[in-house]
Tab-separated table of C-alpha atoms and ligand atoms in Angstrom:
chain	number	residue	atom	x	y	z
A	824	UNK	CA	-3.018	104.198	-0.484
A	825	UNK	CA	-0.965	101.669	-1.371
A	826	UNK	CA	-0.832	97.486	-1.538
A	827	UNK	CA	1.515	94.650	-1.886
A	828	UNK	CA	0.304	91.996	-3.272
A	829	UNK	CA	2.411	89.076	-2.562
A	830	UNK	CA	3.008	85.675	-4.365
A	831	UNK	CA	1.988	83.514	-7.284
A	832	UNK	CA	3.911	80.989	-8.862
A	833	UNK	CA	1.265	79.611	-10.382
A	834	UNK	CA	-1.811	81.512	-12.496
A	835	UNK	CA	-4.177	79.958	-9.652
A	836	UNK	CA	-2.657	82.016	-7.122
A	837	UNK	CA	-0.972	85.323	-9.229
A	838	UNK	CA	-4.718	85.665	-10.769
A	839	UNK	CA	-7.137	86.551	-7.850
A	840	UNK	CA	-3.933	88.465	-6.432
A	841	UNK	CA	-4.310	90.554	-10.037
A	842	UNK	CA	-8.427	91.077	-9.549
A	843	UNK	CA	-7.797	92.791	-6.228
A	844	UNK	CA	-4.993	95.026	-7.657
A	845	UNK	CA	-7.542	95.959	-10.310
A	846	UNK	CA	-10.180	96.761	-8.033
A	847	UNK	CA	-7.990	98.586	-5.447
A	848	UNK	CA	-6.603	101.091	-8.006
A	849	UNK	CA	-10.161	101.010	-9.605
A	850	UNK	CA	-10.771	103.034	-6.502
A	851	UNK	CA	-8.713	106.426	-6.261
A	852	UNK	CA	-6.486	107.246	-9.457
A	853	UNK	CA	-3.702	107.738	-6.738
A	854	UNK	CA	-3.588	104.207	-5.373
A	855	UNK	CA	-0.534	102.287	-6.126
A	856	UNK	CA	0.166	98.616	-5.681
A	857	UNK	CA	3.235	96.630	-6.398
A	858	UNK	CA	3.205	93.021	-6.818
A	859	UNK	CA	6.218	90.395	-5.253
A	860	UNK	CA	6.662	87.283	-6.413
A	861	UNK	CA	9.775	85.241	-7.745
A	862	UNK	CA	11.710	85.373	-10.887
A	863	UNK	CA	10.341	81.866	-12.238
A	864	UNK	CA	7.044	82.377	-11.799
A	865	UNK	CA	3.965	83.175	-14.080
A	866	UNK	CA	3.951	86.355	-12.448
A	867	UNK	CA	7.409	87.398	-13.940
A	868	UNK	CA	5.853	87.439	-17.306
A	869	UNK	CA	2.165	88.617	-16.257
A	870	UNK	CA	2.653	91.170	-14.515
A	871	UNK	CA	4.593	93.405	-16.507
A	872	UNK	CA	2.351	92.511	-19.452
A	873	UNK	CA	-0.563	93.813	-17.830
A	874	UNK	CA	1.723	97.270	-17.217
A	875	UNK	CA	1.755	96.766	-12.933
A	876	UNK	CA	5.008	97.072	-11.215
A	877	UNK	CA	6.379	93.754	-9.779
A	878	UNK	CA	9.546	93.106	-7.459
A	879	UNK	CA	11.207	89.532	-7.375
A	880	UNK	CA	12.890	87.671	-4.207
A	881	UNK	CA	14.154	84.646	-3.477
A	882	UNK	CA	11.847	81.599	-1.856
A	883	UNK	CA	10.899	78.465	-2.347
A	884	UNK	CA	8.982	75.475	-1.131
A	885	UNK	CA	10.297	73.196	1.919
A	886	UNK	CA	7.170	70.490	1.574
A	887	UNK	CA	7.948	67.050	0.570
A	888	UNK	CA	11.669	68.100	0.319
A	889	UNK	CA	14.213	66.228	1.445
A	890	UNK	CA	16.718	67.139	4.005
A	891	UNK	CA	19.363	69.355	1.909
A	892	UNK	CA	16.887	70.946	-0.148
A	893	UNK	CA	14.688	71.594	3.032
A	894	UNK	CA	18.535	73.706	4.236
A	895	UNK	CA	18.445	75.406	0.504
A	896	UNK	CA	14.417	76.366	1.225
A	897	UNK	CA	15.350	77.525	4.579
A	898	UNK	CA	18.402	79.950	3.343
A	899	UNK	CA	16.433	80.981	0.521
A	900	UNK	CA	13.674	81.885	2.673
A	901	UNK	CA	15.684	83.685	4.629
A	902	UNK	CA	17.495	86.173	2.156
A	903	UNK	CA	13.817	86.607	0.492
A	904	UNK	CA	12.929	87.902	3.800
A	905	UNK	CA	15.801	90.028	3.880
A	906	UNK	CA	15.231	91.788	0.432
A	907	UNK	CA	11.106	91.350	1.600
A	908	UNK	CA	12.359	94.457	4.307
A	909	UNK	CA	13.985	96.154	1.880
A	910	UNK	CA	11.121	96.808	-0.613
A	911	UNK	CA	8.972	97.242	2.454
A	912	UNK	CA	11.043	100.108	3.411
A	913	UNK	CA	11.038	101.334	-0.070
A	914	UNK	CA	7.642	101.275	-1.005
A	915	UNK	CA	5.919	101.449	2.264
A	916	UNK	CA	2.893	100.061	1.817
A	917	UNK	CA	-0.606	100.745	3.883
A	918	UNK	CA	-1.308	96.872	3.391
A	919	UNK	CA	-0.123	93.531	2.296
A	920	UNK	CA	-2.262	90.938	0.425
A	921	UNK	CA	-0.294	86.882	0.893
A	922	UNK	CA	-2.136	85.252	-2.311
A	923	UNK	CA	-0.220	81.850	-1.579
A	924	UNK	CA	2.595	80.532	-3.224
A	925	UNK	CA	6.228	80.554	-1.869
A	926	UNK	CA	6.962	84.422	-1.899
A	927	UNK	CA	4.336	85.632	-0.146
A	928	UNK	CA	5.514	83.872	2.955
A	929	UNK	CA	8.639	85.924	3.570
A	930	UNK	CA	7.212	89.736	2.395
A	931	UNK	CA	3.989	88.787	4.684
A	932	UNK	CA	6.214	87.851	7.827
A	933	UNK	CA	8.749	90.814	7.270
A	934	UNK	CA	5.406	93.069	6.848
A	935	UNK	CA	4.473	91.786	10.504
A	936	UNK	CA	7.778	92.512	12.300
A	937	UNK	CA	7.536	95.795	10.732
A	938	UNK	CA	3.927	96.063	11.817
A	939	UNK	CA	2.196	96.808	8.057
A	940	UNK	CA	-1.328	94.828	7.895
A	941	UNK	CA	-1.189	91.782	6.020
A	942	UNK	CA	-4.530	89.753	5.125
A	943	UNK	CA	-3.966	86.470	2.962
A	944	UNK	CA	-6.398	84.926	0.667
A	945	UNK	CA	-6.968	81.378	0.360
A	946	UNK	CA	-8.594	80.094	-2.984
A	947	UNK	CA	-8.727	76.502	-1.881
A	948	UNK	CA	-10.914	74.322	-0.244
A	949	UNK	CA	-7.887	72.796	1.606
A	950	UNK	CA	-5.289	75.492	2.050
A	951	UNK	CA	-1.518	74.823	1.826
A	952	UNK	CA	0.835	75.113	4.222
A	953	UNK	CA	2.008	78.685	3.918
A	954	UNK	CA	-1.396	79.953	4.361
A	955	UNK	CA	-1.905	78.034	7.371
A	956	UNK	CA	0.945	79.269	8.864
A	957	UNK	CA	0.904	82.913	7.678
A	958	UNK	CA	-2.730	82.735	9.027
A	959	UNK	CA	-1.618	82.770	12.441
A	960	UNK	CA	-0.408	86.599	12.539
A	961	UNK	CA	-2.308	87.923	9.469
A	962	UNK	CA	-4.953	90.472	10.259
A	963	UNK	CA	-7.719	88.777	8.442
A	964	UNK	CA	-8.316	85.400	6.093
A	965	UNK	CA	-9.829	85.556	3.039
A	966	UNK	CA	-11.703	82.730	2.078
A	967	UNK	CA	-12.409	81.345	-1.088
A	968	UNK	CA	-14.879	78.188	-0.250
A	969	UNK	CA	-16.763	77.256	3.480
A	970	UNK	CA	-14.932	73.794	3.312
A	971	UNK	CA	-11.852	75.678	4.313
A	972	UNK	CA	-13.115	78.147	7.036
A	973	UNK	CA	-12.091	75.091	9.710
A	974	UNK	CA	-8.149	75.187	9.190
A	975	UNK	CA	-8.127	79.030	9.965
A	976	UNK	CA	-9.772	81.513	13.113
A	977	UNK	CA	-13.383	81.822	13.395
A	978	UNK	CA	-13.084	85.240	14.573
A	979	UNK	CA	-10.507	86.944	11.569
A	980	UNK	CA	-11.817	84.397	8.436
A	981	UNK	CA	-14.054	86.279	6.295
A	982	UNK	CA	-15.938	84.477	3.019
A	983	UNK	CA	-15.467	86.589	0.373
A	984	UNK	CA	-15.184	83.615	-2.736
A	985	UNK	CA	-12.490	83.992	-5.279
A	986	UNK	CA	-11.691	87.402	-6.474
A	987	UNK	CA	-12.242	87.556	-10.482
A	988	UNK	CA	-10.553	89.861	-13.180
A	989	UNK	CA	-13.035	92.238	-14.345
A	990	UNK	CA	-12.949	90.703	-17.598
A	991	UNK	CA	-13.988	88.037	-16.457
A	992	UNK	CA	-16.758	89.389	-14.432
A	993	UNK	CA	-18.132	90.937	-17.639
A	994	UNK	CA	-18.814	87.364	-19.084
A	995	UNK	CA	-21.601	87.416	-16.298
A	996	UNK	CA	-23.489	89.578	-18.090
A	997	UNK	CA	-22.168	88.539	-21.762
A	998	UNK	CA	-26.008	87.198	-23.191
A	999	UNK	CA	-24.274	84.773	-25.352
A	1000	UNK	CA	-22.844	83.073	-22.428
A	1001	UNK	CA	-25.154	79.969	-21.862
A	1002	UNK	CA	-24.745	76.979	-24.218
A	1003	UNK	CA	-25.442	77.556	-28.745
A	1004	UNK	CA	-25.634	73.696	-29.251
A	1005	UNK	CA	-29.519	73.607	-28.977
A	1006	UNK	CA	-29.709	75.849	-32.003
A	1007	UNK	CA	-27.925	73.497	-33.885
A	1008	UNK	CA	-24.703	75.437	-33.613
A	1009	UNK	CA	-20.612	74.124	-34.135
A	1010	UNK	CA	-20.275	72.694	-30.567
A	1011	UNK	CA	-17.074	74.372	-29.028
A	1012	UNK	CA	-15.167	72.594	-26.669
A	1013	UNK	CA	-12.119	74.386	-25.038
A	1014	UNK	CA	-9.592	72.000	-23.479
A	1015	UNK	CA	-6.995	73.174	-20.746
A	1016	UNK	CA	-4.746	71.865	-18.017
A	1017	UNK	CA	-4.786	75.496	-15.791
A	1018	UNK	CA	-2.162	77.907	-15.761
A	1019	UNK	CA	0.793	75.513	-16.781
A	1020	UNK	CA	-1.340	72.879	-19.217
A	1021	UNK	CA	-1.546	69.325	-18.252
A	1022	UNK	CA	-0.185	66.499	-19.856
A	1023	UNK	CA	-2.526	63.795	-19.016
A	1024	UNK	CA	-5.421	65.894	-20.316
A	1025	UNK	CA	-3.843	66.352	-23.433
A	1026	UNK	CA	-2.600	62.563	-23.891
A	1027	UNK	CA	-6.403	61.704	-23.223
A	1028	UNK	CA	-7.586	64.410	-25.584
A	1029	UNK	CA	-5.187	63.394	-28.403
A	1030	UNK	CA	-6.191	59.723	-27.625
A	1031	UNK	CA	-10.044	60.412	-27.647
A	1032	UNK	CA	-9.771	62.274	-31.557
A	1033	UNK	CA	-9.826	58.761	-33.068
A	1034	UNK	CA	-12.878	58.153	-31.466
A	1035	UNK	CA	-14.837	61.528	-31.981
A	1036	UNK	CA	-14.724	60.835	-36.065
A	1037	UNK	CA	-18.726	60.993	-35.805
A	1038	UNK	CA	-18.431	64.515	-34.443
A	1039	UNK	CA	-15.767	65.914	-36.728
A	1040	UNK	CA	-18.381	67.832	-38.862
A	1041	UNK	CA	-19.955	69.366	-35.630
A	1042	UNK	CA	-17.234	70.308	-33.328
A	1043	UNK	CA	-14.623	72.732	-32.804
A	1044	UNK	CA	-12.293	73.081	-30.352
A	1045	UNK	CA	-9.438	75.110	-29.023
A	1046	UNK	CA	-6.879	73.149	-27.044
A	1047	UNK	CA	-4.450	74.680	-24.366
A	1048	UNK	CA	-1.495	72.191	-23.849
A	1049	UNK	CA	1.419	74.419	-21.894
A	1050	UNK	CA	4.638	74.702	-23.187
A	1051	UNK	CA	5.520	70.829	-23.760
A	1052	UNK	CA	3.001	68.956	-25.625
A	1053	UNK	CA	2.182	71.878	-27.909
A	1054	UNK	CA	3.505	70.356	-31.226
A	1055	UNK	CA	2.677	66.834	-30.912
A	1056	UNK	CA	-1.045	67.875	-30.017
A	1057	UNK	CA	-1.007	69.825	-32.626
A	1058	UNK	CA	-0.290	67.055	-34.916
A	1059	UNK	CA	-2.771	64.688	-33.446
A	1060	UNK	CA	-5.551	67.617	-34.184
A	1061	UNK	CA	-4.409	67.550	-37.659
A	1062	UNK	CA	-4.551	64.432	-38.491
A	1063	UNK	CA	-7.693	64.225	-36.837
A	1064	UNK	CA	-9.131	66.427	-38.967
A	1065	UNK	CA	-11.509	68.106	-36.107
A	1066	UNK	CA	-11.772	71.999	-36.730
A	1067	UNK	CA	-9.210	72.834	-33.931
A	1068	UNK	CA	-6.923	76.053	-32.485
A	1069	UNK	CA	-3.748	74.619	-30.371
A	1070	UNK	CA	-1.814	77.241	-27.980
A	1071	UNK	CA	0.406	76.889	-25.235
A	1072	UNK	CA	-0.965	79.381	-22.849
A	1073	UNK	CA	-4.319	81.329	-23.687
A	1074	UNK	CA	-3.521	85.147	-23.161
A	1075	UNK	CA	-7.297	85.918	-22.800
A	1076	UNK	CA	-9.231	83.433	-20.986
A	1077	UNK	CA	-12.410	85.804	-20.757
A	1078	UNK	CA	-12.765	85.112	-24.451
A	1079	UNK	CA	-11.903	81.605	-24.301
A	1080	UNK	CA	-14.570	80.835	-21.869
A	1081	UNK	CA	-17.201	82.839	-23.900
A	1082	UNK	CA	-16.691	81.048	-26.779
A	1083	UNK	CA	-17.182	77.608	-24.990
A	1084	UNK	CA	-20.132	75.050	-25.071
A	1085	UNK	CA	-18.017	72.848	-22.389
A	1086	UNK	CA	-14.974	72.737	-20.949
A	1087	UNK	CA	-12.564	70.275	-20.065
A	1088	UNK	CA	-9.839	71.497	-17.359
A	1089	UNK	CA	-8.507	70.707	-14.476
A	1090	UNK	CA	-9.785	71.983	-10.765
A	1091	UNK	CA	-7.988	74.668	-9.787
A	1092	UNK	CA	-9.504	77.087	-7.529
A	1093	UNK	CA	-9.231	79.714	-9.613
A	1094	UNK	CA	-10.500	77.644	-12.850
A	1095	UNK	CA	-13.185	76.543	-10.659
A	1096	UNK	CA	-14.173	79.904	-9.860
A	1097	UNK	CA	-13.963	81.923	-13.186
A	1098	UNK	CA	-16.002	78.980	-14.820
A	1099	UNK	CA	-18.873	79.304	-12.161
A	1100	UNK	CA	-19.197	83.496	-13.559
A	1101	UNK	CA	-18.344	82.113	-16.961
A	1102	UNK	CA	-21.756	79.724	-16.310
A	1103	UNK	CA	-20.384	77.041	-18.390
A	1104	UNK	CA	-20.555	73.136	-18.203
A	1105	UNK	CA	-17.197	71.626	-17.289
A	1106	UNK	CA	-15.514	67.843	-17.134
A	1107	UNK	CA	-13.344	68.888	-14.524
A	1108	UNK	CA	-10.221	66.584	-14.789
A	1109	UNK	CA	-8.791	67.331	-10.482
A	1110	UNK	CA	-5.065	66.771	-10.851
A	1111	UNK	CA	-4.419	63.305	-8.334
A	1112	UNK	CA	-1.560	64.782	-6.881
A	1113	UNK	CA	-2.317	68.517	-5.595
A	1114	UNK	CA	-1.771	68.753	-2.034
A	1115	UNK	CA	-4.457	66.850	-0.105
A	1116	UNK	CA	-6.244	66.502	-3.246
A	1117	UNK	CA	-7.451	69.465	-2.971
A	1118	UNK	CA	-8.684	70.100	-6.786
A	1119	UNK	CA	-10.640	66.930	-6.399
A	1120	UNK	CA	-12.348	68.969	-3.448
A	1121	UNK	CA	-12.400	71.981	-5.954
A	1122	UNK	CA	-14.362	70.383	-7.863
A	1123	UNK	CA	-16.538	68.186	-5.559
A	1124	UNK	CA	-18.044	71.466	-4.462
A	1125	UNK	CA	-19.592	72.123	-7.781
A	1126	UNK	CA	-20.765	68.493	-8.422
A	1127	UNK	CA	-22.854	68.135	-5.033
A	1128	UNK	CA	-25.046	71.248	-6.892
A	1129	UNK	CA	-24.758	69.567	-9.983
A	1130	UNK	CA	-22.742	72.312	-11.437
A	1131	UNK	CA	-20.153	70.337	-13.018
A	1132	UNK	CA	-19.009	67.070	-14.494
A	1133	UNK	CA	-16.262	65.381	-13.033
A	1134	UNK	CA	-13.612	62.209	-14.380
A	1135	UNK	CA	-11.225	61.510	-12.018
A	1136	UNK	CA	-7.323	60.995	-13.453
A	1137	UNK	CA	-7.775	57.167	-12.576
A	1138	UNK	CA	-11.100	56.490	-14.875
A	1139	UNK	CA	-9.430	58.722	-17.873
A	1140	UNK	CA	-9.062	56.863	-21.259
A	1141	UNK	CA	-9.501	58.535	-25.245
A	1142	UNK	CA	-12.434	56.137	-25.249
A	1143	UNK	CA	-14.215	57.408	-21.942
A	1144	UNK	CA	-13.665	61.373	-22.716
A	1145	UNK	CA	-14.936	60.840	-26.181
A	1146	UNK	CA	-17.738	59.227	-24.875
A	1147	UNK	CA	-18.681	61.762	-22.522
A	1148	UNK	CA	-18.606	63.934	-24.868
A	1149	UNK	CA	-20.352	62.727	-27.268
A	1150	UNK	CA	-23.302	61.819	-24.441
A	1151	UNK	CA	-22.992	65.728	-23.476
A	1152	UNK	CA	-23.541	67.112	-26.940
A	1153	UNK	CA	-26.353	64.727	-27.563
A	1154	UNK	CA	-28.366	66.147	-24.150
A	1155	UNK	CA	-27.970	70.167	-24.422
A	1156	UNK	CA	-31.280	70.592	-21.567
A	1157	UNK	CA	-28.191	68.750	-19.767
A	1158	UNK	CA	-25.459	71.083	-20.856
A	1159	UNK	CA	-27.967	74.135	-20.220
A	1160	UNK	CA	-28.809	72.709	-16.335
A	1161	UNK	CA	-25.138	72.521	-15.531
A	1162	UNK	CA	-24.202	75.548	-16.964
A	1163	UNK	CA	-27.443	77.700	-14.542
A	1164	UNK	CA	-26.083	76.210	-11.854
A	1165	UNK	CA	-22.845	76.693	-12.125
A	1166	UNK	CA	-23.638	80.348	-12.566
A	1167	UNK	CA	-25.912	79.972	-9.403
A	1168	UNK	CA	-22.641	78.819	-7.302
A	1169	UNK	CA	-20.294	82.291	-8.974
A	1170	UNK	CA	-19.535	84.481	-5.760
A	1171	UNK	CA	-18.633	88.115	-8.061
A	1172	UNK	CA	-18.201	90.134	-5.253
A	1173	UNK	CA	-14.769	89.232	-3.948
A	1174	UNK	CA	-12.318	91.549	-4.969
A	1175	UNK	CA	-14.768	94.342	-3.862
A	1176	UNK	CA	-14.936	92.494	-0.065
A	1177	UNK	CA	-11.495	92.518	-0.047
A	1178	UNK	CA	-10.621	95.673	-0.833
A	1179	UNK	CA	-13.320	97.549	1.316
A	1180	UNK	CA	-11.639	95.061	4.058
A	1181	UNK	CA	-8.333	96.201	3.348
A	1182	UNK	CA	-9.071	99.916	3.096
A	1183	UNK	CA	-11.072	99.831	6.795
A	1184	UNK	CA	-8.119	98.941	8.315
A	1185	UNK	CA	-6.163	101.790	9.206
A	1186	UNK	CA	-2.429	100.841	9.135
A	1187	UNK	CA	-0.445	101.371	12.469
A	1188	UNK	CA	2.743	100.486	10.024
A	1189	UNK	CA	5.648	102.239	11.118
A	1190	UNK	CA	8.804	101.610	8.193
A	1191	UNK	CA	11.540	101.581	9.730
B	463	UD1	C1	-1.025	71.604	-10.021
B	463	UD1	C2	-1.471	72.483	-8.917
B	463	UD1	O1	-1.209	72.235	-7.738
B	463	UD1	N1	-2.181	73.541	-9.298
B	463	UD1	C3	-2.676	74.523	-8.356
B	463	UD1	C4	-2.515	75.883	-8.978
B	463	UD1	O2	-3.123	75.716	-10.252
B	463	UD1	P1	-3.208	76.705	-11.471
B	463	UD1	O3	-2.171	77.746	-11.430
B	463	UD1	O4	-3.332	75.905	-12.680
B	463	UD1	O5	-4.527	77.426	-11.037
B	463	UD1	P2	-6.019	77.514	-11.393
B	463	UD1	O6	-6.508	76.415	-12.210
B	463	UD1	O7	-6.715	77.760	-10.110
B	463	UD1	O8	-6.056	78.885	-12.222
B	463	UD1	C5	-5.493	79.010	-13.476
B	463	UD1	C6	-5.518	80.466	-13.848
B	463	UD1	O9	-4.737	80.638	-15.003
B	463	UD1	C7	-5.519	81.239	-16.024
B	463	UD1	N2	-5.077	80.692	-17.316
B	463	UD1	C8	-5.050	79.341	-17.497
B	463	UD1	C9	-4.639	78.821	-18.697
B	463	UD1	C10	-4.252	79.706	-19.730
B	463	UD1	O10	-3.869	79.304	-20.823
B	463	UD1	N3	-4.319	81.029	-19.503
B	463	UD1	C11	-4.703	81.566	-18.309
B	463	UD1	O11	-4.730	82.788	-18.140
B	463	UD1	C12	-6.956	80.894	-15.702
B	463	UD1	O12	-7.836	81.829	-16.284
B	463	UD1	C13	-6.910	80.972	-14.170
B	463	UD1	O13	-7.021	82.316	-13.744
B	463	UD1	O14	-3.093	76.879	-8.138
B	463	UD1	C14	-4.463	76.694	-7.784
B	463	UD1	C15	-4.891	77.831	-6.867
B	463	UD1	O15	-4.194	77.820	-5.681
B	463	UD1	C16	-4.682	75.330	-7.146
B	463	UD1	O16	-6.066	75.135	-6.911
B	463	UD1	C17	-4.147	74.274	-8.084
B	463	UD1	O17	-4.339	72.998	-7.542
């Protein structure tokens, strides 16, 4: 058989979009899929990486635009649906997966006029305005969290959680995974801002080193910053003195998240959900301005099950992170509690849902 999976932009969407490729060709050795996204995002440099085949159009985002750059989304979206036929045509897919972000919109609504199957999956609590559209026609939603079962069809939403990359899913049964620090271990603390790095997490960060002076001897940590702050974070780790590894982007977040006592990151979906398998304790940082502030939701999930920490953008300050780290380290029962229940809240089964969704659903595709 074979799938599209369409979108990205962003790691939160491109990354459950790269667990169900995994376990659809995990399936038959003949299974193909091909991914479509656009040529500036993550999945441009991901995909190929990883050794899957990817085809870029052009699309972009009409939200919150104003009126001549609503036109330019609007033409755009139009020749991406255009070239969306054309790979349609030439790969001729059985299925279609929409995993949000701006390209899966034209390759899902090109699939439908030429009657290919196309299922979306929605990894946030509050789901953004492509899937809410694209829901209308798509054979089945896949959702990531109840909270967001009421924007789409009772009948054709199915909960199937947030599909994770098998490495990932190994951390589940990784026996180092819950927290060292009550042996008396180095207390690791990995910092990062989700697939693009965040600068207000690493201002506060570089503002709270001052104040973690007590700690220096006892913690290590390994900072993601994205591409712009990398060098003057670096610096402030320095002269910090605090053990420390800085990166821009962390190639292998299954290892990052094994290595970690506690995590401070923002709320993505996706972060959300890997860190719930990962069973670790996380500040969650929600960044104020996602659409409907929906990472705040993200996160909110988590915390009514006390699965989580959370400081909202607003309360943020060197001295308050410090502090709440330094109050986590000193109560590791704490650490341990958050991290069980976070693991108690990991849904692991997603990708497999989806797929044995997909696969039951004969195509009636005819490619013209
Ligand atoms: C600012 C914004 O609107 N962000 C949105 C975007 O976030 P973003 O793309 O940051 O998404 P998430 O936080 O959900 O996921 C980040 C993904 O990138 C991976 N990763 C991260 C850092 C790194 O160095 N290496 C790496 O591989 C993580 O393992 C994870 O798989 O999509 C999410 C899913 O729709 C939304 O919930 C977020 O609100």
């Amino acid at each position: 058989m074979k799938l599209i999976v369409a979108g990205g932009g962003t790691g939160g969407h491109l990354f459950p979009g790269i667990s169900v490729a995994e376990e659809f060709v995990s399936r038959d050795a003949a299974n193909e899929v091909l991914f479509v996204g656009t040529e500036r995002g993550i999945e441009a440099r991901i995909v190929p990486q990883l050794g899957m085949k990817l085809e870029t159009i052009s699309a972009s985002g009409v939200r919150g635009k104003n009126g001549s750059a609503q036109i330019k989304g609007l033409f755009l979206f139009m020749f991406g649906y255009s070239q969306s036929r054309q790979i349609l045509k030439k790969f001729r897919p059985d299925v279609v997966l929409g995993v949000g972000g701006y390209a899966s919109a034209p390759l899902c609504l090109a699939a439908r006029g030429m009657q290919i199957p196309y299922f979306i999956h929605e990894q946030n609590a509050i789901p953004g305005l492509t899937n809410r559209l694209l829901a209308r026609f798509s054979n089945k939603v896949f959702i990531s969290l109840e909270e967001s079962q009421r924007f789409f069809p009772a009948e054709r939403t199915l909960l199937t959680g947030n599909p994770l990359r098998q490495s990932i899913l190994e951390l589940v049964t990784a026996e180092d995974s819950f927290p060292s620090v009550a042996q008396g271990n180095e207390f690791r603390i990995l910092v990062f801002g989700g697939s693009q790095g965040a600068r207000s997490i690493n201002q506060a960060m570089m503002a709270a080193l001052p104040k973690m002076s007590a700690l220096k001897e006892r913690v290590s940590i390994v900072h993601q910053t994205g591409k712009n702050d990398l060098t003057e974070v670096a610096d402030a780790y320095a002269k910090s003195g605090i053990k420390s590894t800085v990166l821009p982007f962390i190639d292998d977040m299954a290892a990052a998240y094994r290595q970690a006592d506690l995590i401070i990151c923002r709320a993505g979906a996706t972060t959300v959900a890997e860190v719930t398998a990962a069973a670790k304790a996380c500040i969650f940082i929600p960044f104020p301005h996602a659409v409907d502030d929906h990472q705040r939701k993200n996160a909110e999930a988590l915390l009514e099950h006390d699965a989580c920490l959370m400081l909202l953008e607003q309360e943020l300050s060197g001295e308050r992170l410090a502090a709440e780290i330094e109050k986590i380290m000193a109560a590791p029962d704490r650490l341990e509690t958050i991290s069980r229940n976070a693991r108690s809240m990991a849904r692991l089964d997603a990708a497999k849902i989806i797929v044995d969704e997909m696969i039951g659903t004969k195509g009636t595709g005819h490619v013209r």
